[in-house]
Amino acid sequence: MLIVRRPVRRLLVALLPLLALAAAACSDPMTTTDPQSDFADTVHGVYQIVTILAAIVFVAVLALTLILAIVFHERPGRRAQQFHGNSKLEVVWTIIPVAIVTVIAIPTFRAIADTTDPAPDDAITIAVTGHQWWFEFEYEGTGLVTANEIHIPAGRATSFLLRSDDVIHSFWVPQLAGKVDLIPGHENELWFTPHENAARPEPYLGQCAEFCGLSHANMRFRVYVDTPQNFSAWIEAQQASRIAPANEATAAGETLFLSSSCVGCHTVKGTAAAGSIGPDLSHIGSRSTIASGIMDNDRESLIRWISNPDREKPGVVLMPAFESQMTQEQIASIADYLLSLQ
Amino acid sequence: MATAVETLAPPATQSGIWSWITTIDHKRIGALYAITGFIFFLVGGVEALLIRAQLAVPNGDVIDPELFNQLFGVHALTMIFLAVMPMGAGFFNYMIPLMIGARDVAFPRLNALSYWIFLGGALLLTSSFIFGGAPDAGWFAYAPLTSEQFSPGRNMDFYVLGILMLGVSSMAAALNFAVTIINMRAPGMSLLRMPVFVWMTLIISALLILALPPLTVALLQLLFDRHYETSFLSPGGGGDPLLWQHLFWVFGHPEVYILILPAMGIVSETLPVFSRKPLFGYSAIVFSGMAIAFLGWAVWSHHMYTTGLGPVQKSIFAGTTMTIGVPTGIKIFNWLATMYGGSIRFTTSMYFAVAFIALFTIGGISGVMHASPPIDTQQQDTYWIVAHIHYVLVGGALMGIFSGIYYWFPKMTGRFLGEGLGQVHFWLMFIGINLTFFPMHFLGTAGMPRRIYTYDSGMGWDFWNMVATIGALVIGVSLLVFIANFFRAMGQKPTAPNNPWDAATLEWATTSPPPEHDFDLIPIVRGRDPLWFDRDHGHAPAAAPDSAVHIHLPPPSYYPMMMAVGVLLLAVGPMTHLVLTAFGAVVIAYSVWGWALEPTD
């Protein structure tokens, strides 16, 4: 008897602080419970209704189980009552789940309709292409192509056209929207409007959510929500063509870069580098990370990356390990050049 | 013995390893399934512990990414196809003929064939770790990641061919059990007098018979895409990767019910016995089982909410998925009502049964939550889903299976598992499960994706990952306690009486363990709970017949095992050299011939 009661009670008491801690999870960078766009709000609204109902059912069924286990535990003189069922009760507990499910279904259907509306006409359109293992972004109508980091304006809709070049990936920035898959041979659309007050200097973190091979865990991206002014400035800066080397060192880096096999895969606008296999590097110096968000964008990381990408991000075989083709000085020179591409 | 000129003489021995290889006794085959399933359960457990070790801390480097990506997929395949399904099949094999008062299944040699093909498929799949790499695209193996282009190794071939073999095995077993249950019940056992466990087995058989063909089609498409230049699944050649997802989940979702319904059947046996009263709402439980199985066919796209389905499809699949919550809720209420008014004996089996209700409910609730497509867009492919499936499959299916193990162990072995060790096992496992899987809800809510071998610190995921890893270790320790309990029990003398728990179903009418022919006299069924009906209405057990009466049992046979070897060769061929496939076909043809001409007395 006591064996049943004590540990279970202890367990329930232990669960309460757990729930409190879970609530604190709101400050986590990929939290699903701190929505910052209309889409995320809609989802969170349904989530809250369903979570409250789920909590009620959870407590009720567990309490009932525990109470029955305790009250009807065998003891001297007790005889089990022999009955087989009760039609009225069966009706009652058919209606209970039907009612709960109905309460969940109505806001669900409404939210499905809300989140599949067509995007407004003034929406910014970004074509997203999934690659193993990085995201390519092309701002339609601007010629602006970038990778793994994007800027979008607060208070205005952005529409994402989701495609894939190889396997299935999934586009997910939890605070801004639920995930939608990138499927080869299909095009999916996702749009949302970040809150007016969602603009901030720190990025919203995103990550590929569909297993896509060896470095799936390393396929991350960042979404910066800017004020409209900052966004316009960013677009303008990113549209700039070739950034002339500011000093001799970066000029040497550019020469080396353009004479190496880098140009076969990467584009730097306004130069001979026009490859389209790897990320566009025209303004790589302005990004905060490299290697799809797993490394800071600084000199030391760039040198490590160029030296041996596969060591930093397993499975990156399309880009060779340049440590076997170049000296460390040459690699550092290219890193300096890339950082100058603001 | 005219036919013996052309075929092998039937095996003669009744003991030793050959007697197990050639056995067609449903009880021995059941034991083989159960033990093999449990061994693979331990293999799957080790895989899980490696995964948890890697994820215990951010940027962990216990195992490399290649191995991690193999482990999470093979862990799922092992637990689903090589552990939970065969442990369920162990109970079907051992118990169904006994529970319906029969002397064996309808097709005893086919039954042996199912086991040996299962073993071949299981070994093929697991051997991939030795022969160049295990499947590394998850158990769901989404195209086009599985194509020759993106998975050039042999990894995915082991997946395709291993699962094809397991499918053949399950198909044969499902047909066998459906025929057995429909045709071989003892006199008086009408359909609505069948024990719920038998009902669930019948329903699972129907699910398997209908669910395996779409999977087989998908696997053959993948096999042909990989090896013979077709492009069913690759967009480059006019195919569509989403085709795989539809076919896979048309199988995959019913598969979830294939895994959970045996546990529902088991607790529907153990809850009444240990509450000392009849099951509450027998018909409601049986018909809601059917409803779950039926609705299970109309929900597959809820695995695909993020693939760009239109609003109408999303709404329909959300509606059907939520509807499954209704029969499931009915079952839970009926189980609780079965405890109401009882005089409950808290044996270890009962602990597991009650824990089943509680933990399965948690998995059920979280399931209804992401039945809602908008919510699912945030929970899909996160640890929230990992928490959900593990509450259903560990908190549900496994708790049910352990309830069944403690309950039927005396019937199967004549010995009792220790209650003291049993309770230690139970509490460790109960605590371990909640410690491992409950925090995964928090991880999912904090946005941690599934199937990532590494994560950065500062995401708010560190603490709960460490807790989950500790929980996994606790589950591991609980299983060591169970294994100790098993060997301790097997070292004792068999003392179990026919019906130690005062249970109501026919398997308790014969000796523990039962004789090879199960029943000296086929029992007569007079009510839904036959042994209780006879007890309460003063029907004494019929006198044992004269021991001189001959009970005919089919002789053991080499051919099921031989044919399974042929099937294994058939499967290995596409990976190595098609000569092996041809050789396998010859072995199968010879086995069929010998099988057909084998004397049956």
PDB file of N, CA and C in Angstrom, chain A residues 11 18 22 28-30 32-33 43 50-51 54 68 72-74 78 80-82 84 90 93 101 108-109 166 168 172 174 178-179 181 186 188 209-211 214 216 218 220 314, chain B residues 69 136 143-144 150 240 245 276-278 281 284 306-308 315 322 333-334 336 341-346 365 372 374 377-378 380-382 430 442 445-447 451 453 456 459 464:
ATOM      1  N   LEU A  11       6.953  11.833  -6.755  1.00  0.00           N
ATOM      2  CA  LEU A  11       7.182  12.106  -8.169  1.00  0.00           C
ATOM      3  C   LEU A  11       6.356  13.301  -8.633  1.00  0.00           C
ATOM      4  N   LEU A  18       9.561  21.277 -12.271  1.00  0.00           N
ATOM      5  CA  LEU A  18       9.923  21.021 -13.672  1.00  0.00           C
ATOM      6  C   LEU A  18       9.088  21.898 -14.593  1.00  0.00           C
ATOM      7  N   ALA A  22      10.183  24.810 -17.181  1.00  0.00           N
ATOM      8  CA  ALA A  22       9.810  24.777 -18.591  1.00  0.00           C
ATOM      9  C   ALA A  22       9.288  26.133 -19.035  1.00  0.00           C
ATOM     10  N   ASP A  28      14.843  31.025 -24.358  1.00  0.00           N
ATOM     11  CA  ASP A  28      15.777  30.259 -25.181  1.00  0.00           C
ATOM     12  C   ASP A  28      15.708  30.738 -26.627  1.00  0.00           C
ATOM     13  N   PRO A  29      16.845  30.755 -27.319  1.00  0.00           N
ATOM     14  CA  PRO A  29      16.868  31.373 -28.662  1.00  0.00           C
ATOM     15  C   PRO A  29      15.967  30.672 -29.683  1.00  0.00           C
ATOM     16  N   MET A  30      15.666  29.393 -29.500  1.00  0.00           N
ATOM     17  CA  MET A  30      14.781  28.740 -30.473  1.00  0.00           C
ATOM     18  C   MET A  30      13.449  28.346 -29.848  1.00  0.00           C
ATOM     19  N   THR A  32       9.646  27.922 -28.879  1.00  0.00           N
ATOM     20  CA  THR A  32       8.415  27.949 -29.676  1.00  0.00           C
ATOM     21  C   THR A  32       7.308  28.694 -28.943  1.00  0.00           C
ATOM     22  N   THR A  33       7.606  29.199 -27.749  1.00  0.00           N
ATOM     23  CA  THR A  33       6.534  29.776 -26.942  1.00  0.00           C
ATOM     24  C   THR A  33       6.684  31.282 -26.752  1.00  0.00           C
ATOM     25  N   VAL A  43      -0.262  30.247 -34.301  1.00  0.00           N
ATOM     26  CA  VAL A  43       0.073  28.905 -33.823  1.00  0.00           C
ATOM     27  C   VAL A  43       0.060  28.878 -32.299  1.00  0.00           C
ATOM     28  N   VAL A  50      -4.904  24.322 -26.445  1.00  0.00           N
ATOM     29  CA  VAL A  50      -4.729  22.868 -26.402  1.00  0.00           C
ATOM     30  C   VAL A  50      -3.918  22.462 -25.169  1.00  0.00           C
ATOM     31  N   THR A  51      -2.921  23.280 -24.830  1.00  0.00           N
ATOM     32  CA  THR A  51      -2.084  22.917 -23.682  1.00  0.00           C
ATOM     33  C   THR A  51      -2.884  22.944 -22.389  1.00  0.00           C
ATOM     34  N   ALA A  54      -4.995  19.900 -22.385  1.00  0.00           N
ATOM     35  CA  ALA A  54      -4.145  18.721 -22.181  1.00  0.00           C
ATOM     36  C   ALA A  54      -3.761  18.609 -20.716  1.00  0.00           C
ATOM     37  N   LEU A  68      -7.921   5.425  -7.743  1.00  0.00           N
ATOM     38  CA  LEU A  68      -8.489   4.074  -7.856  1.00  0.00           C
ATOM     39  C   LEU A  68      -7.509   3.040  -7.328  1.00  0.00           C
ATOM     40  N   PHE A  72      -8.984   1.094  -4.062  1.00  0.00           N
ATOM     41  CA  PHE A  72      -9.427  -0.289  -4.279  1.00  0.00           C
ATOM     42  C   PHE A  72      -8.309  -1.305  -4.117  1.00  0.00           C
ATOM     43  N   HIS A  73      -7.236  -0.896  -3.451  1.00  0.00           N
ATOM     44  CA  HIS A  73      -6.182  -1.844  -3.098  1.00  0.00           C
ATOM     45  C   HIS A  73      -6.779  -2.935  -2.219  1.00  0.00           C
ATOM     46  N   GLU A  74      -6.346  -4.175  -2.388  1.00  0.00           N
ATOM     47  CA  GLU A  74      -6.934  -5.271  -1.602  1.00  0.00           C
ATOM     48  C   GLU A  74      -6.655  -5.052  -0.116  1.00  0.00           C
ATOM     49  N   ARG A  78     -12.344  -7.126   1.985  1.00  0.00           N
ATOM     50  CA  ARG A  78     -12.871  -6.522   0.764  1.00  0.00           C
ATOM     51  C   ARG A  78     -13.141  -7.588  -0.290  1.00  0.00           C
ATOM     52  N   ALA A  80     -14.241  -8.007  -4.380  1.00  0.00           N
ATOM     53  CA  ALA A  80     -14.414  -7.261  -5.620  1.00  0.00           C
ATOM     54  C   ALA A  80     -15.865  -7.340  -6.062  1.00  0.00           C
ATOM     55  N   GLN A  81     -16.406  -6.207  -6.519  1.00  0.00           N
ATOM     56  CA  GLN A  81     -17.781  -6.212  -7.018  1.00  0.00           C
ATOM     57  C   GLN A  81     -17.774  -6.746  -8.453  1.00  0.00           C
ATOM     58  N   GLN A  82     -18.695  -7.644  -8.731  1.00  0.00           N
ATOM     59  CA  GLN A  82     -18.712  -8.279 -10.052  1.00  0.00           C
ATOM     60  C   GLN A  82     -19.728  -7.580 -10.955  1.00  0.00           C
ATOM     61  N   HIS A  84     -20.130  -5.891 -15.208  1.00  0.00           N
ATOM     62  CA  HIS A  84     -19.501  -5.983 -16.532  1.00  0.00           C
ATOM     63  C   HIS A  84     -19.456  -4.689 -17.310  1.00  0.00           C
ATOM     64  N   GLU A  90     -20.710   4.525 -20.604  1.00  0.00           N
ATOM     65  CA  GLU A  90     -20.025   4.460 -21.900  1.00  0.00           C
ATOM     66  C   GLU A  90     -20.379   5.678 -22.750  1.00  0.00           C
ATOM     67  N   TRP A  93     -18.532   8.775 -21.297  1.00  0.00           N
ATOM     68  CA  TRP A  93     -17.118   8.943 -21.629  1.00  0.00           C
ATOM     69  C   TRP A  93     -16.812   8.753 -23.110  1.00  0.00           C
ATOM     70  N   VAL A 101     -12.125  17.068 -28.186  1.00  0.00           N
ATOM     71  CA  VAL A 101     -11.581  17.105 -29.538  1.00  0.00           C
ATOM     72  C   VAL A 101     -12.226  18.223 -30.354  1.00  0.00           C
ATOM     73  N   THR A 108      -8.224  24.975 -34.457  1.00  0.00           N
ATOM     74  CA  THR A 108      -7.265  24.390 -35.396  1.00  0.00           C
ATOM     75  C   THR A 108      -7.648  24.723 -36.830  1.00  0.00           C
ATOM     76  N   PHE A 109      -8.928  24.477 -37.156  1.00  0.00           N
ATOM     77  CA  PHE A 109      -9.367  24.737 -38.535  1.00  0.00           C
ATOM     78  C   PHE A 109      -9.209  26.222 -38.878  1.00  0.00           C
ATOM     79  N   ASP A 166      18.710  19.331 -53.676  1.00  0.00           N
ATOM     80  CA  ASP A 166      19.189  17.958 -53.523  1.00  0.00           C
ATOM     81  C   ASP A 166      18.176  17.100 -52.763  1.00  0.00           C
ATOM     82  N   ILE A 168      15.445  16.574 -49.125  1.00  0.00           N
ATOM     83  CA  ILE A 168      14.433  17.369 -48.429  1.00  0.00           C
ATOM     84  C   ILE A 168      15.058  18.063 -47.212  1.00  0.00           C
ATOM     85  N   TRP A 172      12.895  26.521 -40.721  1.00  0.00           N
ATOM     86  CA  TRP A 172      12.250  26.711 -39.418  1.00  0.00           C
ATOM     87  C   TRP A 172      12.944  27.780 -38.593  1.00  0.00           C
ATOM     88  N   PRO A 174      11.713  29.178 -35.196  1.00  0.00           N
ATOM     89  CA  PRO A 174      10.572  28.949 -34.295  1.00  0.00           C
ATOM     90  C   PRO A 174       9.874  30.216 -33.832  1.00  0.00           C
ATOM     91  N   GLY A 178       6.128  28.457 -37.973  1.00  0.00           N
ATOM     92  CA  GLY A 178       6.274  27.012 -37.977  1.00  0.00           C
ATOM     93  C   GLY A 178       7.054  26.583 -39.198  1.00  0.00           C
ATOM     94  N   LYS A 179       7.498  25.318 -39.192  1.00  0.00           N
ATOM     95  CA  LYS A 179       8.387  24.881 -40.267  1.00  0.00           C
ATOM     96  C   LYS A 179       7.611  24.470 -41.519  1.00  0.00           C
ATOM     97  N   ASP A 181       8.621  22.400 -45.328  1.00  0.00           N
ATOM     98  CA  ASP A 181       9.699  21.634 -45.961  1.00  0.00           C
ATOM     99  C   ASP A 181      10.118  22.208 -47.307  1.00  0.00           C
ATOM    100  N   HIS A 186       9.224  20.325 -55.870  1.00  0.00           N
ATOM    101  CA  HIS A 186       8.039  21.041 -55.391  1.00  0.00           C
ATOM    102  C   HIS A 186       8.455  22.447 -54.999  1.00  0.00           C
ATOM    103  N   ASN A 188       7.163  25.161 -52.088  1.00  0.00           N
ATOM    104  CA  ASN A 188       6.242  25.531 -51.015  1.00  0.00           C
ATOM    105  C   ASN A 188       6.384  27.007 -50.714  1.00  0.00           C
ATOM    106  N   ALA A 209      15.085  21.420 -40.148  1.00  0.00           N
ATOM    107  CA  ALA A 209      14.364  20.535 -39.245  1.00  0.00           C
ATOM    108  C   ALA A 209      14.052  19.177 -39.872  1.00  0.00           C
ATOM    109  N   GLU A 210      14.487  18.946 -41.093  1.00  0.00           N
ATOM    110  CA  GLU A 210      14.257  17.612 -41.667  1.00  0.00           C
ATOM    111  C   GLU A 210      15.611  16.959 -41.892  1.00  0.00           C
ATOM    112  N   PHE A 211      15.767  15.739 -41.391  1.00  0.00           N
ATOM    113  CA  PHE A 211      17.064  15.081 -41.494  1.00  0.00           C
ATOM    114  C   PHE A 211      17.489  15.039 -42.960  1.00  0.00           C
ATOM    115  N   LEU A 214      24.520  13.758 -43.446  1.00  0.00           N
ATOM    116  CA  LEU A 214      25.562  13.745 -42.422  1.00  0.00           C
ATOM    117  C   LEU A 214      25.594  14.994 -41.544  1.00  0.00           C
ATOM    118  N   HIS A 216      23.339  17.365 -41.082  1.00  0.00           N
ATOM    119  CA  HIS A 216      22.032  17.956 -40.795  1.00  0.00           C
ATOM    120  C   HIS A 216      22.086  18.847 -39.548  1.00  0.00           C
ATOM    121  N   ASN A 218      24.349  20.610 -38.532  1.00  0.00           N
ATOM    122  CA  ASN A 218      25.124  21.836 -38.743  1.00  0.00           C
ATOM    123  C   ASN A 218      24.484  22.767 -39.754  1.00  0.00           C
ATOM    124  N   ARG A 220      22.326  25.466 -40.028  1.00  0.00           N
ATOM    125  CA  ARG A 220      21.626  26.480 -39.244  1.00  0.00           C
ATOM    126  C   ARG A 220      21.558  27.776 -40.033  1.00  0.00           C
ATOM    127  N   PRO A 314      31.395  18.012 -40.976  1.00  0.00           N
ATOM    128  CA  PRO A 314      31.587  16.700 -41.619  1.00  0.00           C
ATOM    129  C   PRO A 314      30.740  16.534 -42.880  1.00  0.00           C
TER     130      PRO A 314
ATOM    131  N   ASN B  69      24.294   9.113 -36.909  1.00  0.00           N
ATOM    132  CA  ASN B  69      23.206   9.103 -37.883  1.00  0.00           C
ATOM    133  C   ASN B  69      22.753   7.681 -38.217  1.00  0.00           C
ATOM    134  N   ASP B 136      21.514   4.925 -42.688  1.00  0.00           N
ATOM    135  CA  ASP B 136      21.801   6.211 -42.049  1.00  0.00           C
ATOM    136  C   ASP B 136      20.858   7.304 -42.529  1.00  0.00           C
ATOM    137  N   ALA B 143      12.981   9.708 -49.305  1.00  0.00           N
ATOM    138  CA  ALA B 143      13.581   9.986 -50.603  1.00  0.00           C
ATOM    139  C   ALA B 143      13.677  11.501 -50.732  1.00  0.00           C
ATOM    140  N   PRO B 144      14.621  12.037 -51.495  1.00  0.00           N
ATOM    141  CA  PRO B 144      15.643  11.333 -52.267  1.00  0.00           C
ATOM    142  C   PRO B 144      16.973  11.140 -51.517  1.00  0.00           C
ATOM    143  N   PHE B 150      22.664  10.175 -53.244  1.00  0.00           N
ATOM    144  CA  PHE B 150      22.943  10.773 -51.942  1.00  0.00           C
ATOM    145  C   PHE B 150      23.328   9.735 -50.889  1.00  0.00           C
ATOM    146  N   ASP B 240       8.614  11.381 -57.820  1.00  0.00           N
ATOM    147  CA  ASP B 240       8.268  12.345 -56.783  1.00  0.00           C
ATOM    148  C   ASP B 240       8.653  11.807 -55.418  1.00  0.00           C
ATOM    149  N   GLN B 245       6.763   9.250 -49.112  1.00  0.00           N
ATOM    150  CA  GLN B 245       6.197   9.608 -47.810  1.00  0.00           C
ATOM    151  C   GLN B 245       4.770   9.082 -47.666  1.00  0.00           C
ATOM    152  N   ARG B 276      -9.614  -8.602  -9.690  1.00  0.00           N
ATOM    153  CA  ARG B 276     -10.526  -9.689  -9.313  1.00  0.00           C
ATOM    154  C   ARG B 276     -11.957  -9.419  -9.753  1.00  0.00           C
ATOM    155  N   LYS B 277     -12.108  -8.819 -10.895  1.00  0.00           N
ATOM    156  CA  LYS B 277     -13.454  -8.603 -11.415  1.00  0.00           C
ATOM    157  C   LYS B 277     -13.401  -8.570 -12.934  1.00  0.00           C
ATOM    158  N   PRO B 278     -14.552  -8.771 -13.591  1.00  0.00           N
ATOM    159  CA  PRO B 278     -14.522  -8.824 -15.054  1.00  0.00           C
ATOM    160  C   PRO B 278     -14.124  -7.483 -15.655  1.00  0.00           C
ATOM    161  N   GLY B 281     -16.863  -3.010 -19.632  1.00  0.00           N
ATOM    162  CA  GLY B 281     -17.120  -2.562 -21.003  1.00  0.00           C
ATOM    163  C   GLY B 281     -16.357  -3.355 -22.053  1.00  0.00           C
ATOM    164  N   ALA B 284     -17.171  -2.344 -25.550  1.00  0.00           N
ATOM    165  CA  ALA B 284     -16.656  -1.010 -25.866  1.00  0.00           C
ATOM    166  C   ALA B 284     -15.163  -1.086 -26.155  1.00  0.00           C
ATOM    167  N   THR B 306       3.954  19.353 -42.745  1.00  0.00           N
ATOM    168  CA  THR B 306       4.885  20.421 -43.137  1.00  0.00           C
ATOM    169  C   THR B 306       5.337  20.287 -44.584  1.00  0.00           C
ATOM    170  N   THR B 307       4.747  19.341 -45.335  1.00  0.00           N
ATOM    171  CA  THR B 307       5.231  19.144 -46.704  1.00  0.00           C
ATOM    172  C   THR B 307       4.526  20.039 -47.706  1.00  0.00           C
ATOM    173  N   GLY B 308       3.616  20.886 -47.237  1.00  0.00           N
ATOM    174  CA  GLY B 308       2.930  21.776 -48.156  1.00  0.00           C
ATOM    175  C   GLY B 308       1.573  21.258 -48.591  1.00  0.00           C
ATOM    176  N   SER B 315      -7.018  19.999 -42.902  1.00  0.00           N
ATOM    177  CA  SER B 315      -8.184  19.964 -42.017  1.00  0.00           C
ATOM    178  C   SER B 315      -8.741  18.554 -41.895  1.00  0.00           C
ATOM    179  N   MET B 322      -7.627  13.564 -34.755  1.00  0.00           N
ATOM    180  CA  MET B 322      -8.203  13.874 -33.440  1.00  0.00           C
ATOM    181  C   MET B 322      -9.286  12.873 -33.071  1.00  0.00           C
ATOM    182  N   PHE B 333     -10.962   4.998 -20.087  1.00  0.00           N
ATOM    183  CA  PHE B 333     -12.007   5.058 -19.065  1.00  0.00           C
ATOM    184  C   PHE B 333     -12.480   3.661 -18.669  1.00  0.00           C
ATOM    185  N   ASN B 334     -12.565   2.757 -19.642  1.00  0.00           N
ATOM    186  CA  ASN B 334     -13.025   1.404 -19.305  1.00  0.00           C
ATOM    187  C   ASN B 334     -12.002   0.650 -18.456  1.00  0.00           C
ATOM    188  N   LEU B 336      -9.976   2.080 -16.358  1.00  0.00           N
ATOM    189  CA  LEU B 336     -10.081   2.655 -15.009  1.00  0.00           C
ATOM    190  C   LEU B 336     -11.313   2.101 -14.304  1.00  0.00           C
ATOM    191  N   GLY B 341     -14.111  -0.588  -7.823  1.00  0.00           N
ATOM    192  CA  GLY B 341     -14.893  -1.630  -7.158  1.00  0.00           C
ATOM    193  C   GLY B 341     -14.155  -2.943  -7.015  1.00  0.00           C
ATOM    194  N   GLY B 342     -12.887  -2.959  -7.405  1.00  0.00           N
ATOM    195  CA  GLY B 342     -12.134  -4.203  -7.329  1.00  0.00           C
ATOM    196  C   GLY B 342     -11.466  -4.387  -5.981  1.00  0.00           C
ATOM    197  N   SER B 343     -10.751  -5.492  -5.878  1.00  0.00           N
ATOM    198  CA  SER B 343      -9.905  -5.738  -4.718  1.00  0.00           C
ATOM    199  C   SER B 343      -8.530  -6.031  -5.303  1.00  0.00           C
ATOM    200  N   ILE B 344      -7.793  -4.949  -5.511  1.00  0.00           N
ATOM    201  CA  ILE B 344      -6.650  -5.018  -6.427  1.00  0.00           C
ATOM    202  C   ILE B 344      -5.421  -5.621  -5.760  1.00  0.00           C
ATOM    203  N   ARG B 345      -4.895  -6.656  -6.389  1.00  0.00           N
ATOM    204  CA  ARG B 345      -3.621  -7.237  -5.949  1.00  0.00           C
ATOM    205  C   ARG B 345      -2.500  -6.528  -6.691  1.00  0.00           C
ATOM    206  N   PHE B 346      -1.627  -5.840  -5.964  1.00  0.00           N
ATOM    207  CA  PHE B 346      -0.546  -5.147  -6.657  1.00  0.00           C
ATOM    208  C   PHE B 346       0.662  -6.048  -6.858  1.00  0.00           C
ATOM    209  N   ILE B 365      -2.213  12.148 -24.993  1.00  0.00           N
ATOM    210  CA  ILE B 365      -2.510  13.582 -24.930  1.00  0.00           C
ATOM    211  C   ILE B 365      -1.578  14.361 -25.861  1.00  0.00           C
ATOM    212  N   SER B 372      -3.069  18.744 -34.326  1.00  0.00           N
ATOM    213  CA  SER B 372      -3.433  20.062 -34.845  1.00  0.00           C
ATOM    214  C   SER B 372      -2.299  20.575 -35.732  1.00  0.00           C
ATOM    215  N   PRO B 374      -1.367  23.422 -37.126  1.00  0.00           N
ATOM    216  CA  PRO B 374      -0.575  24.609 -36.759  1.00  0.00           C
ATOM    217  C   PRO B 374       0.411  24.302 -35.623  1.00  0.00           C
ATOM    218  N   THR B 377       3.390  22.345 -36.799  1.00  0.00           N
ATOM    219  CA  THR B 377       4.474  23.027 -37.516  1.00  0.00           C
ATOM    220  C   THR B 377       5.568  23.469 -36.544  1.00  0.00           C
ATOM    221  N   GLN B 378       5.235  23.621 -35.271  1.00  0.00           N
ATOM    222  CA  GLN B 378       6.275  23.936 -34.288  1.00  0.00           C
ATOM    223  C   GLN B 378       6.839  22.685 -33.622  1.00  0.00           C
ATOM    224  N   GLN B 380       6.717  19.274 -34.995  1.00  0.00           N
ATOM    225  CA  GLN B 380       7.225  18.280 -35.936  1.00  0.00           C
ATOM    226  C   GLN B 380       8.746  18.280 -35.943  1.00  0.00           C
ATOM    227  N   ASP B 381       9.341  17.082 -35.924  1.00  0.00           N
ATOM    228  CA  ASP B 381      10.793  16.938 -35.997  1.00  0.00           C
ATOM    229  C   ASP B 381      11.543  17.620 -34.859  1.00  0.00           C
ATOM    230  N   THR B 382      10.852  17.805 -33.722  1.00  0.00           N
ATOM    231  CA  THR B 382      11.566  18.263 -32.532  1.00  0.00           C
ATOM    232  C   THR B 382      11.507  17.156 -31.480  1.00  0.00           C
ATOM    233  N   PHE B 430      10.056   2.850 -14.187  1.00  0.00           N
ATOM    234  CA  PHE B 430       9.045   3.920 -14.184  1.00  0.00           C
ATOM    235  C   PHE B 430       9.713   5.286 -14.014  1.00  0.00           C
ATOM    236  N   PHE B 442      10.126  19.482 -22.834  1.00  0.00           N
ATOM    237  CA  PHE B 442      10.708  20.824 -22.638  1.00  0.00           C
ATOM    238  C   PHE B 442      11.707  21.132 -23.750  1.00  0.00           C
ATOM    239  N   THR B 445       9.843  22.048 -26.830  1.00  0.00           N
ATOM    240  CA  THR B 445       9.267  23.382 -26.702  1.00  0.00           C
ATOM    241  C   THR B 445      10.348  24.451 -26.833  1.00  0.00           C
ATOM    242  N   ALA B 446      11.568  24.119 -26.404  1.00  0.00           N
ATOM    243  CA  ALA B 446      12.683  25.057 -26.542  1.00  0.00           C
ATOM    244  C   ALA B 446      13.319  24.965 -27.929  1.00  0.00           C
ATOM    245  N   GLY B 447      12.695  24.189 -28.834  1.00  0.00           N
ATOM    246  CA  GLY B 447      13.111  24.212 -30.230  1.00  0.00           C
ATOM    247  C   GLY B 447      14.231  23.262 -30.604  1.00  0.00           C
ATOM    248  N   ARG B 451      17.314  14.261 -34.313  1.00  0.00           N
ATOM    249  CA  ARG B 451      18.280  13.714 -35.274  1.00  0.00           C
ATOM    250  C   ARG B 451      19.466  14.633 -35.489  1.00  0.00           C
ATOM    251  N   TYR B 453      23.255  15.447 -34.193  1.00  0.00           N
ATOM    252  CA  TYR B 453      24.266  14.755 -33.406  1.00  0.00           C
ATOM    253  C   TYR B 453      24.986  15.704 -32.467  1.00  0.00           C
ATOM    254  N   ASP B 456      24.807  23.470 -29.844  1.00  0.00           N
ATOM    255  CA  ASP B 456      25.626  24.439 -29.128  1.00  0.00           C
ATOM    256  C   ASP B 456      25.100  24.652 -27.725  1.00  0.00           C
ATOM    257  N   MET B 459      21.590  27.272 -25.919  1.00  0.00           N
ATOM    258  CA  MET B 459      20.283  27.141 -26.551  1.00  0.00           C
ATOM    259  C   MET B 459      19.202  26.832 -25.507  1.00  0.00           C
ATOM    260  N   TRP B 464      18.271  19.722 -19.639  1.00  0.00           N
ATOM    261  CA  TRP B 464      17.330  18.610 -19.835  1.00  0.00           C
ATOM    262  C   TRP B 464      17.951  17.461 -20.614  1.00  0.00           C
TER     263      TRP B 464
END
